[in-house]
Short mmCIF file of C-alpha atoms in Angstrom, two decimals:
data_model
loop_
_atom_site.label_atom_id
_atom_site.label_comp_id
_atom_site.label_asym_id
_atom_site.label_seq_id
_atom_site.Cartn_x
_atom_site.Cartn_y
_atom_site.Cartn_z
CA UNK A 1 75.18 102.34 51.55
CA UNK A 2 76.27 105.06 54.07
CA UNK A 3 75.79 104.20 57.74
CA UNK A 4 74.00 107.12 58.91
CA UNK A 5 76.03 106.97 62.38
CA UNK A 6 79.38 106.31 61.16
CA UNK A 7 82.43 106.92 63.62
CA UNK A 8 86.43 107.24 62.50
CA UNK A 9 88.00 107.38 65.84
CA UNK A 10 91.62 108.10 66.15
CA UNK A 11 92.64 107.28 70.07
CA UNK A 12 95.92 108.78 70.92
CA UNK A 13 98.76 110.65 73.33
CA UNK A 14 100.55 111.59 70.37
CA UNK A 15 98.97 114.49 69.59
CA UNK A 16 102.34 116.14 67.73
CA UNK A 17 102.14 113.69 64.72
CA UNK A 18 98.36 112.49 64.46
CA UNK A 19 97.32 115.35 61.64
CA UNK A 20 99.34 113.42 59.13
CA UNK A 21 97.28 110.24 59.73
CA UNK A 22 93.85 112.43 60.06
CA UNK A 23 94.84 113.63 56.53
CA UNK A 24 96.43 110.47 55.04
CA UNK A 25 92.15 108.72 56.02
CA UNK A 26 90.18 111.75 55.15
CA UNK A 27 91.48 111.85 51.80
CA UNK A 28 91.22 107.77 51.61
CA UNK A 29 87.51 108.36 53.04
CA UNK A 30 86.80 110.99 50.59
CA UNK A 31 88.04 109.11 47.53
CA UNK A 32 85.91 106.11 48.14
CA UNK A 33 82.71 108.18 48.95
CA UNK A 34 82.67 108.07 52.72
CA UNK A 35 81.96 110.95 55.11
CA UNK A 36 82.05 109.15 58.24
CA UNK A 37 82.63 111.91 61.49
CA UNK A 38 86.31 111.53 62.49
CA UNK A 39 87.24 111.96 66.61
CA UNK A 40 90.28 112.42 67.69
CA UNK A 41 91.00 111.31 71.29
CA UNK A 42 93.87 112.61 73.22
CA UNK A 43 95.62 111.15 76.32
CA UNK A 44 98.21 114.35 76.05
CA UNK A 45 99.02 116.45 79.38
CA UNK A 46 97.25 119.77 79.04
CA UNK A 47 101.23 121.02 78.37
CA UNK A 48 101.19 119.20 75.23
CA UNK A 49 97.71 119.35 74.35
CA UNK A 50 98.20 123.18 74.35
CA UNK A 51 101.62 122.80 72.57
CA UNK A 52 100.42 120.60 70.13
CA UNK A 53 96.82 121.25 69.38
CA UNK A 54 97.68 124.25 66.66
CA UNK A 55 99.01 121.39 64.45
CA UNK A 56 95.58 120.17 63.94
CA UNK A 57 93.99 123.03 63.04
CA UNK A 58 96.86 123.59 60.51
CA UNK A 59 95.54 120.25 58.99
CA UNK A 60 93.41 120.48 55.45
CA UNK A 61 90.06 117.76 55.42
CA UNK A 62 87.16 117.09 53.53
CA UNK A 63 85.50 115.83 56.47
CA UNK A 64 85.05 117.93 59.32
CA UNK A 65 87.20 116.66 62.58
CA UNK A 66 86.14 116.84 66.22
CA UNK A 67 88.60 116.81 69.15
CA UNK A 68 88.38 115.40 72.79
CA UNK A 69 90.94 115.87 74.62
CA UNK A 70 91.56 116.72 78.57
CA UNK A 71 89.65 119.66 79.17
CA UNK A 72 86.79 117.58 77.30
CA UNK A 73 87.42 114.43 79.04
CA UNK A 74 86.92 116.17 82.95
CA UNK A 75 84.11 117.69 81.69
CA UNK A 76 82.52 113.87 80.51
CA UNK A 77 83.95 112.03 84.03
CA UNK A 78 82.61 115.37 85.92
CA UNK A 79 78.98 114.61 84.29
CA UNK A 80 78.94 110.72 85.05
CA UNK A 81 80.15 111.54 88.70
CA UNK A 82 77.42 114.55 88.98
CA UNK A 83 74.72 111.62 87.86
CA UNK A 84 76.07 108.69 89.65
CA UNK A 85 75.64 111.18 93.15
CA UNK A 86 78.14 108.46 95.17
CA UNK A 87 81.52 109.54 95.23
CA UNK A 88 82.63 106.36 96.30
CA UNK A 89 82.12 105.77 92.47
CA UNK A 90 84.35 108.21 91.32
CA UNK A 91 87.99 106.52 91.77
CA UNK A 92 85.98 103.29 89.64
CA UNK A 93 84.44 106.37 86.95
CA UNK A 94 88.51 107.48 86.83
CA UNK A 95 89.86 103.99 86.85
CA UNK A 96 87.91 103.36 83.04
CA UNK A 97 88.82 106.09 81.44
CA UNK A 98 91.95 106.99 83.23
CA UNK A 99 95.27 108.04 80.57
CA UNK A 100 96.00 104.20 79.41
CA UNK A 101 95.40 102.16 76.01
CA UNK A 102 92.14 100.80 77.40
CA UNK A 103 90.78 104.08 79.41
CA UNK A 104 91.13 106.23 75.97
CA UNK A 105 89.83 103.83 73.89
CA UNK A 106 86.94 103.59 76.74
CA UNK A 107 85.91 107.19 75.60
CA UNK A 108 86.09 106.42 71.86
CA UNK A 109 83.07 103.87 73.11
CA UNK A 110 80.84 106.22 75.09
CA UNK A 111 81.55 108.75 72.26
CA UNK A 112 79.75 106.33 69.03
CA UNK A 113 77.17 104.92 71.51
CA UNK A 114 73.99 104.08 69.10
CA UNK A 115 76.59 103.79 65.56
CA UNK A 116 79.40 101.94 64.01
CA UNK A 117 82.93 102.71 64.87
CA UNK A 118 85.78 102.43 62.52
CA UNK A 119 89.25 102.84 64.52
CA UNK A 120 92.49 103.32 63.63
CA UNK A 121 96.13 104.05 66.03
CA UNK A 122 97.57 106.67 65.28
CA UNK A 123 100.12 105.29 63.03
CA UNK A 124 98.41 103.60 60.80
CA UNK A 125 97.95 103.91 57.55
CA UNK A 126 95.00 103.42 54.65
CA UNK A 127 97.35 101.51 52.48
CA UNK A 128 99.11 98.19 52.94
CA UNK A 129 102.65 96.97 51.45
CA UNK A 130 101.98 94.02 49.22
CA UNK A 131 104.01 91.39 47.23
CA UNK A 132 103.80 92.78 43.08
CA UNK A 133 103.13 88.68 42.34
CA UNK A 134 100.45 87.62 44.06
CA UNK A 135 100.23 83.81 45.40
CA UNK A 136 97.29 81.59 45.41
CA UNK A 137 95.95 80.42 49.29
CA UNK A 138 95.70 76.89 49.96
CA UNK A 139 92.65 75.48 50.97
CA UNK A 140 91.23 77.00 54.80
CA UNK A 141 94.23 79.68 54.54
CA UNK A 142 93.07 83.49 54.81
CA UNK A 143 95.90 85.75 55.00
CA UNK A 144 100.27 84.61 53.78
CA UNK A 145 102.86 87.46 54.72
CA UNK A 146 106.56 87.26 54.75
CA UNK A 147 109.05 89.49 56.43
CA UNK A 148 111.05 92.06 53.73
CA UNK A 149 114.30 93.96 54.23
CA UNK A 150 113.45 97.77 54.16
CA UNK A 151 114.33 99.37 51.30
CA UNK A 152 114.40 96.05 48.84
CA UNK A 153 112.70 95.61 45.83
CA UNK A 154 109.59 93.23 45.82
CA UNK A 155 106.17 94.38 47.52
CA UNK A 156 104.06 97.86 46.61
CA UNK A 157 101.51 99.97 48.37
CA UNK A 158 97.85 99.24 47.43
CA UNK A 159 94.84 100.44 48.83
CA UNK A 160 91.44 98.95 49.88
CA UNK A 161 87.66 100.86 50.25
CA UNK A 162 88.39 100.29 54.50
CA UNK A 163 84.94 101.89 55.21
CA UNK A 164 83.44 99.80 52.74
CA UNK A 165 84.81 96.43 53.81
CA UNK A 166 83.94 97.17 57.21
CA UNK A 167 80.12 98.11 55.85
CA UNK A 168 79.79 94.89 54.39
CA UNK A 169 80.07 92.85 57.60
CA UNK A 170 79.38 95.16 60.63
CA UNK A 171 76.13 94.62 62.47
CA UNK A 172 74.96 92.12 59.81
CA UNK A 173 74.20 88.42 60.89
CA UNK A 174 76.51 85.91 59.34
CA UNK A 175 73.86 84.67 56.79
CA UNK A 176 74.12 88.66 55.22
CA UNK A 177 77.52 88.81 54.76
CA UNK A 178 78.96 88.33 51.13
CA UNK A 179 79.31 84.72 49.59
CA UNK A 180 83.21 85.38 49.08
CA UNK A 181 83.91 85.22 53.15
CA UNK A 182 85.33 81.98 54.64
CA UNK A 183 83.34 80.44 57.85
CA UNK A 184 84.56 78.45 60.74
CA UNK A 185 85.05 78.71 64.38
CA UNK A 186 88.30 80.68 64.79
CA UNK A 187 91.57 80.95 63.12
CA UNK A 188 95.21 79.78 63.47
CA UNK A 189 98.26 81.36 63.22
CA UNK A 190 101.05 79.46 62.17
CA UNK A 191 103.90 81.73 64.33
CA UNK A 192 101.38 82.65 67.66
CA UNK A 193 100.14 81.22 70.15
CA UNK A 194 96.55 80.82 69.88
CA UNK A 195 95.59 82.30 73.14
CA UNK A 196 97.97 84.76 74.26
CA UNK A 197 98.93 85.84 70.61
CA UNK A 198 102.52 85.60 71.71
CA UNK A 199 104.90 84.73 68.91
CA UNK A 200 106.85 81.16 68.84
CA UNK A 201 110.13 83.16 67.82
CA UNK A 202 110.62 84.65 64.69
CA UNK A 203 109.11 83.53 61.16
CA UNK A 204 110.01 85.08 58.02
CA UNK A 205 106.89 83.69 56.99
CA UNK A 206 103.52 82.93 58.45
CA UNK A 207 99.85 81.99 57.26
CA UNK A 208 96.58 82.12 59.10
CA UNK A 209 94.25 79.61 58.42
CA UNK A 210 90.40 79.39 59.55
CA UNK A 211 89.33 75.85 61.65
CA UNK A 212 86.67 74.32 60.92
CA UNK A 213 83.60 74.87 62.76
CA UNK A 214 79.61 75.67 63.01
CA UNK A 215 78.76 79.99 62.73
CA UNK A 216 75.15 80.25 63.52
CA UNK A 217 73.71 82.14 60.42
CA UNK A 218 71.80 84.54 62.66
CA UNK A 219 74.65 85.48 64.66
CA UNK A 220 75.85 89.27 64.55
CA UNK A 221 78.96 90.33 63.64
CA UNK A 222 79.85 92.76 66.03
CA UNK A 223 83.73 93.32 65.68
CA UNK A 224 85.68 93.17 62.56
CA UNK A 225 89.21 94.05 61.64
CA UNK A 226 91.37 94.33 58.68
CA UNK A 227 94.46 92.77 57.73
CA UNK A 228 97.84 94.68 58.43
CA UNK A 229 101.06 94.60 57.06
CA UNK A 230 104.14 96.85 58.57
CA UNK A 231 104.95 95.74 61.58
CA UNK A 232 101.96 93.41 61.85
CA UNK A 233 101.84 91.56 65.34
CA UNK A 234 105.65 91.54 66.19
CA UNK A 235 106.52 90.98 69.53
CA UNK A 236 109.19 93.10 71.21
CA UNK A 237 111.46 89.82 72.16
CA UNK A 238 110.91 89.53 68.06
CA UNK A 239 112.29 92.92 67.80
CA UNK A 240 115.27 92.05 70.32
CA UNK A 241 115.97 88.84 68.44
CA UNK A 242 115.97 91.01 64.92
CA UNK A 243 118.59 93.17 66.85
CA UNK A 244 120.93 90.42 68.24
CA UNK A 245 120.96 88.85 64.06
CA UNK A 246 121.28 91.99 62.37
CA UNK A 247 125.03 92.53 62.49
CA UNK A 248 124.92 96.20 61.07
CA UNK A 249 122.24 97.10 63.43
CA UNK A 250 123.41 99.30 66.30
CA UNK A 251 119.48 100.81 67.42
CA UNK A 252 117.40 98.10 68.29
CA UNK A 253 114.08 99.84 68.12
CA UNK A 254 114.98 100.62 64.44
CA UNK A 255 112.90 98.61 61.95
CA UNK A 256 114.79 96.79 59.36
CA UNK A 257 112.22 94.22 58.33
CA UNK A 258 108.91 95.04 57.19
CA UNK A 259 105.75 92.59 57.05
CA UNK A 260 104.32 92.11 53.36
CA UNK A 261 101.00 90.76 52.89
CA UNK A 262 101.49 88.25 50.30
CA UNK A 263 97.87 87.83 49.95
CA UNK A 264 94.53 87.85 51.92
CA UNK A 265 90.82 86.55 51.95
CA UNK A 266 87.79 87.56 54.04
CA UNK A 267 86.48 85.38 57.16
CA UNK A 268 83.94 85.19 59.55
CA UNK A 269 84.38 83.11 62.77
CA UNK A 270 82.90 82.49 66.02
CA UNK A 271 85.96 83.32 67.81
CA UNK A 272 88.98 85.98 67.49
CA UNK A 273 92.26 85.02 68.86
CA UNK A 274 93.34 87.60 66.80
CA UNK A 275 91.83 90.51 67.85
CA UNK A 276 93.77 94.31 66.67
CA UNK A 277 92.40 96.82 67.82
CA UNK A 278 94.53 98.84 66.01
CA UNK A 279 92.99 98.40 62.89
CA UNK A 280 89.52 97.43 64.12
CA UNK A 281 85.68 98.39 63.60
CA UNK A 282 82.79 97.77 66.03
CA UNK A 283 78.86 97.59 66.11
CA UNK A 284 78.39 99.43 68.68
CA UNK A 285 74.92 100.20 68.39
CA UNK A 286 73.27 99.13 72.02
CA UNK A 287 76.45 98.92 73.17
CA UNK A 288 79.94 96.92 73.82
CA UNK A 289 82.24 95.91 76.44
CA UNK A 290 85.24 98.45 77.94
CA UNK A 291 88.49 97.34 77.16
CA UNK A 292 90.70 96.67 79.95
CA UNK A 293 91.57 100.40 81.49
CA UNK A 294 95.20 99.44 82.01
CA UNK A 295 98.48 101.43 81.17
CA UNK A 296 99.66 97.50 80.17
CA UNK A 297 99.13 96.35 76.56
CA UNK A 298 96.29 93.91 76.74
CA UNK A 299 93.19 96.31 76.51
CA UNK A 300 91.30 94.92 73.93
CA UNK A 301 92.05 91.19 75.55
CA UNK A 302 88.30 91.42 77.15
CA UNK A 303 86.86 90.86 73.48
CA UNK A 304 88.68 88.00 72.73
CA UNK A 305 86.82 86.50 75.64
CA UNK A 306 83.78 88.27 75.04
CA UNK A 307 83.03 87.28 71.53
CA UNK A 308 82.74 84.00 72.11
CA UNK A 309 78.98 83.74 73.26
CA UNK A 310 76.32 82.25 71.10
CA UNK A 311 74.97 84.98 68.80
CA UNK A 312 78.10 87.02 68.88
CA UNK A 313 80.85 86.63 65.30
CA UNK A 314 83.83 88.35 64.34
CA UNK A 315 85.52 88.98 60.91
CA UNK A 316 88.12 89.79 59.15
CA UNK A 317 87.43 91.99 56.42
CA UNK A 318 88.33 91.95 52.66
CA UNK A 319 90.76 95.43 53.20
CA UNK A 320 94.05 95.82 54.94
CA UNK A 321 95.96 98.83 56.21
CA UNK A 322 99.92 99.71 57.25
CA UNK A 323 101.19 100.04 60.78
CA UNK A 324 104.48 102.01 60.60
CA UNK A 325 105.40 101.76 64.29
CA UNK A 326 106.47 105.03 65.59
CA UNK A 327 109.26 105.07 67.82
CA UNK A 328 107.86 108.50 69.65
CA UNK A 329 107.10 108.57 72.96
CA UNK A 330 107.24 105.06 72.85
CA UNK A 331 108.63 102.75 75.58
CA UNK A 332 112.57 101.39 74.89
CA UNK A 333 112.36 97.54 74.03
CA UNK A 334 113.60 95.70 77.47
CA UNK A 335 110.01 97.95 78.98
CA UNK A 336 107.90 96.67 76.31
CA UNK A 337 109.50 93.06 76.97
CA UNK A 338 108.47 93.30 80.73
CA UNK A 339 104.64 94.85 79.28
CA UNK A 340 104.03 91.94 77.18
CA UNK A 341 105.24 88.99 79.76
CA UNK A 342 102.88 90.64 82.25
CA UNK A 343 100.50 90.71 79.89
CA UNK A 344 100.82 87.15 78.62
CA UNK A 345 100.49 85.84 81.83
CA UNK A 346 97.31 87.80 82.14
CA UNK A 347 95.70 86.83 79.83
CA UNK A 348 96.27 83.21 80.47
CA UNK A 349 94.87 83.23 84.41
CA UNK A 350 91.81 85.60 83.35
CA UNK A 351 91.26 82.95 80.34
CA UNK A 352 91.11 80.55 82.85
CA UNK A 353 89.00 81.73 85.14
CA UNK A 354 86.28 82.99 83.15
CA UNK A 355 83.13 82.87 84.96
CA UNK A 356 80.36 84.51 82.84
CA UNK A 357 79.70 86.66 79.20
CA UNK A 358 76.96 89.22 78.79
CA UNK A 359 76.07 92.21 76.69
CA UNK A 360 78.28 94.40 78.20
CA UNK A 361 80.54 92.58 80.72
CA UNK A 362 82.60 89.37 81.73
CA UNK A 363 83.25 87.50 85.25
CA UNK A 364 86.15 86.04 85.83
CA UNK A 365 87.90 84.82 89.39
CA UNK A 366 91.34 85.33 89.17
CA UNK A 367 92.45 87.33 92.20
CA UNK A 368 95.72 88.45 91.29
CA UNK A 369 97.97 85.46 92.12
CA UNK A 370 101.62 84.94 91.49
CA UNK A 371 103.12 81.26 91.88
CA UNK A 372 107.01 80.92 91.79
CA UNK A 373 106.57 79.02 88.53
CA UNK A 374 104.65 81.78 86.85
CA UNK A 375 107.61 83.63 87.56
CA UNK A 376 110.46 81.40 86.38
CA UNK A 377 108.79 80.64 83.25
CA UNK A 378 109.12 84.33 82.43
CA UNK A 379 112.20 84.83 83.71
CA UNK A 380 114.15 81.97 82.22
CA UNK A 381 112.88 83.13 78.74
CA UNK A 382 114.16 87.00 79.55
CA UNK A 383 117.62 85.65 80.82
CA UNK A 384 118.42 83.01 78.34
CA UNK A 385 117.98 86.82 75.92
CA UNK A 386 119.98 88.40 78.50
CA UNK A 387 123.10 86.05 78.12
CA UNK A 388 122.63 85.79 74.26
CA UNK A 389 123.05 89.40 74.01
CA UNK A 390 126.38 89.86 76.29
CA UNK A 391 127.46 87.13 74.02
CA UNK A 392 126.85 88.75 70.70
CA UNK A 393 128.38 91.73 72.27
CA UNK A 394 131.77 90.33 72.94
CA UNK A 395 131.64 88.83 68.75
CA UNK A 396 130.64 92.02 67.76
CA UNK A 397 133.08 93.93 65.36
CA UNK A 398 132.31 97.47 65.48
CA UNK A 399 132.28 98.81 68.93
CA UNK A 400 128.98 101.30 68.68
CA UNK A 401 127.18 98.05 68.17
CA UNK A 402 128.69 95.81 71.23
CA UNK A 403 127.98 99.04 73.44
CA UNK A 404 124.47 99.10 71.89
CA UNK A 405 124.02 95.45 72.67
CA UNK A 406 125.72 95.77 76.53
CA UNK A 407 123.24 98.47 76.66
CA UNK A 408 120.05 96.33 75.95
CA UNK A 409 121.52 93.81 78.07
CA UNK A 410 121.64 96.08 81.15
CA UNK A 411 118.36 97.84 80.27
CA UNK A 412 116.69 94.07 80.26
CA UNK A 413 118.45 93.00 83.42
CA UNK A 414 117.26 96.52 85.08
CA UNK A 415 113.50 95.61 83.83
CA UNK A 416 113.69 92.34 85.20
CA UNK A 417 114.56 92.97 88.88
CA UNK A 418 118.66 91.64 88.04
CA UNK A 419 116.82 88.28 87.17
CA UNK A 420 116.07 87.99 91.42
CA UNK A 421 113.40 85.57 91.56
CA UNK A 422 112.00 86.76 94.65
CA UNK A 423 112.14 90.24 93.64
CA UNK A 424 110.60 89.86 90.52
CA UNK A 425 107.87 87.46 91.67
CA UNK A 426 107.36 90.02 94.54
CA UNK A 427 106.96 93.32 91.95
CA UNK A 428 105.32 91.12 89.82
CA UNK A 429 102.50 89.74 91.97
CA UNK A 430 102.01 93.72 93.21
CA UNK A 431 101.83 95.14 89.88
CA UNK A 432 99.17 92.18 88.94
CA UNK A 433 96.92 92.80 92.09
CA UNK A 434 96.39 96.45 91.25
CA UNK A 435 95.66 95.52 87.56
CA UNK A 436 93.42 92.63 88.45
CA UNK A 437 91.63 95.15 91.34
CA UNK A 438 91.10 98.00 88.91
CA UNK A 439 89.41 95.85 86.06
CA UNK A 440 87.06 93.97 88.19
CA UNK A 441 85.72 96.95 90.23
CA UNK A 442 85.62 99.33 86.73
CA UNK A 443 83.45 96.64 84.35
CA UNK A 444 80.89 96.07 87.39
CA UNK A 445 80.23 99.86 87.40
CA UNK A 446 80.14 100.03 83.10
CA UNK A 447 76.88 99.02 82.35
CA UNK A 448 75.13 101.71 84.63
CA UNK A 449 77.60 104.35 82.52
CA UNK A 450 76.57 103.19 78.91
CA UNK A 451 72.70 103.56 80.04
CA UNK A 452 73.31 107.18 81.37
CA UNK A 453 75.88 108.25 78.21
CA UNK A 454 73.46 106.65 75.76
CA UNK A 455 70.50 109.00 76.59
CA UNK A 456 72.86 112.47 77.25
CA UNK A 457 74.51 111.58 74.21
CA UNK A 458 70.84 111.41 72.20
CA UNK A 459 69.99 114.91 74.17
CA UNK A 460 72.56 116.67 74.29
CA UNK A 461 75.59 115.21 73.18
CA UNK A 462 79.02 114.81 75.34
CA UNK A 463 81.66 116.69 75.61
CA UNK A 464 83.88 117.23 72.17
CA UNK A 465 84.66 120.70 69.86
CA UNK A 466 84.98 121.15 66.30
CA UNK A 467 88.79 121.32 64.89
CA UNK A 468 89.12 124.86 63.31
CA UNK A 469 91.01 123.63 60.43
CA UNK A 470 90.82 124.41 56.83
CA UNK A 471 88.28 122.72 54.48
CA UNK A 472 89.46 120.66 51.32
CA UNK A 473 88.00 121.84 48.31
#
């Protein structure tokens, strides 16, 4: 059955190439009998939004599309700060759903207050690549995928009903969701690290597999996700390690190995280590969490944490979709190295410290701190690359790749201070107290702003126009 508040959000800042995907799920939607109301967020600059926003209307949909994008947005943070009347508030009203991965995706949750949300980044896609033979799971295993060379023989495309999978599980207590869905408490990668999600090091192959444990039959699931094959969760020091192997590679943000789902099973669990938001759906009907408003990549960290109070599940669903990582306006590897060691380390003090779970919030007491160790650790890893890939360069027989590789070996050793363990600890410890600051004063202040967005958003609705595109036929 139809949800009769069903959300397909599309958060994004790249507004040049998202018609493609709005196309490539309106026309999945539509062949699987779902009209669900697709939103398009945009982080752009009013430059590009302006450059860029004739592309969507040049886009053809069954379904019609909505837009918010910066003229929008001021106009929502304008209303909160008009109703708030303290404009000491304002910086914290900014601070949530400032540009960033969690401040956009902040908006996409005001936006579906009172509905289900279906979400997708922009470059996904409603298909995923598959092995042609499928395998048979072992017992307590959900999900086998193996890394593929591009371009060989051996996996297809096949495509799953996502809005229906999601239906089946969202805002229904565990006892409702279909008999074919494995239970426990959480589940287990065999190449991550349970709490951080970092990877181990490269696996051609991995499995996830659900532990056993008690899901109270009356608990709701409120987050759900599908599988995802592509790029799936690969680290960036996995992508750096794919470049220093690959002798014919000279680019390392090229993508030479693709993740094939060899197969898949549904699961519910009480925890979710393994949280994408990427490829996620919410019940968001009274309401959820904000997702950390930072410019690093750990937004949707908050609902790893959050899920796991009593009366509170997560699934994975029986549907899985393609990421096919676009290298656009995206950050050069040795960056998105430095992002996901800040990141990692985090995750693991805020983990730690965890004070308190409610509706719409968490507590936690980490202050921001930097010891000298939490700095070696990541700086030991980072040079030990560093050294490898001077090495590789000076083995290397074609020159274009030993100057790519003394290339990515200066780029990492500019990212990481020159390996100065002072230096980085320093820059690291200040870019972790604003991070820390912003998130604690923001989530205080976000219950207050989902009571006053749920009732405008009843009356009068916020802030969003109708894409003039053409209609489908």
């Amino acid at each position: 059955m139809q949800h009769k508040d069903l959300f397909f959000v599309i958060p994004t800042y790249r507004l040049r190439d998202v018609g493609e995907t709005i196309e490539a799920y309106d026309e999945h939607f539509w062949r699987n009998g779902h009209t669900p109301r697709i939103i398009v967020f945009d982080d752009s600059s009013p430059v590009a939004q302006q450059k860029y926003y004739p592309l969507l209307e040049q886009t053809r949909t069954h379904n019609e599309v909505y837009y918010v994008g910066p003229e929008e947005k001021e106009q929502f943070t304008a209303y909160l700060s008009q109703r708030l009347r303290d404009k000491r508030l304002d910086g914290l009203v900014k601070n949530l759903f400032r540009p960033s991965y969690g401040g956009n995706r902040n908006f996409t949750l005001m936006y579906t207050l009172g509905g289900l949300m279906v979400s997708a980044d922009d470059d996904m896609r409603p298909y995923a690549l598959m092995e042609g033979s499928l395998e048979s799971l072992d017992e307590g295993e959900i999900c086998r995928g193996r890394l593929h060379r591009v371009g060989k023989n051996g996996y297809v495309r096949k495509s799953f009903d996502i809005v229906g999978a999601f239906l089946d599980v969202l805002g229904k207590s565990v006892g409702e969701v279909p008999d074919n869905y494995e239970t426990g408490e959480l589940l287990l990668d065999t190449a991550m690290d349970l709490e951080t999600n970092a990877t181990r090091g490269v696996a051609r192959e991995n499995s996830l597999h659900v532990q056993k444990g008690d899901v109270r039959s009356d608990a709701v699931v409120k987050m759900a996700q599908t599988f995802r094959s592509g790029t799936n969760d690969v680290d960036a020091l996995d992508f750096a390690e794919l470049f220093l192997t690959n002798e014919e590679q000279v680019n390392p943000d090229e993508l030479n190995e693709l993740y094939v789902l060899v197969n898949f099973r549904p699961a519910v669990t009480k925890l979710n280590w393994r949280m994408d938001c990427g490829v996620a759906g919410y019940d968001n009907t009274f309401g959820l969490p904000p997702f950390f408003p930072t410019r690093l990549r750990f937004e949707d960290y908050i609902y790893r944490l959050w899920v796991r109070q009593d009366g509170v599940a997560a699934a994975h669903v029986d549907a899985a979709q393609n990421h096919t990582k676009s290298n656009y306006m995206r950050n050069p590897v040795a960056a998105e190295i430095f992002n996901e060691e800040v990141c990692n380390l985090l995750k693991r003090k805020i983990k730690d410290s965890l004070i308190r779970t409610d509706d719409l919030t968490i507590g936690f007491d980490y202050a921001g701190e930097v010891t000298a160790e939490d700095a070696k650790q990541s700086l030991d890893k980072v040079a030990t690359m560093y050294s490898r890939a001077l090495e590789t360069a000076e083995k290397a027989t074609k020159p274009e790749r030993a100057d790519a590789l003394r290339l990515f070996a200066a780029n990492l050793q500019k990212a990481f201070y020159s390996f100065e363990p002072d230096f980085f600890q320093q820059n690291l410890l200040r870019i972790v107290d604003d991070v820390v600051s912003v998130i604690k004063g923001s989530i205080e202040l976000w219950p207050t702003l989902v009571e006053i967005c749920y009732f405008q958003k009843d009356r009068k609705g916020l802030p969003q126009v109708r894409v003039n595109n053409r209609r489908r036929t």
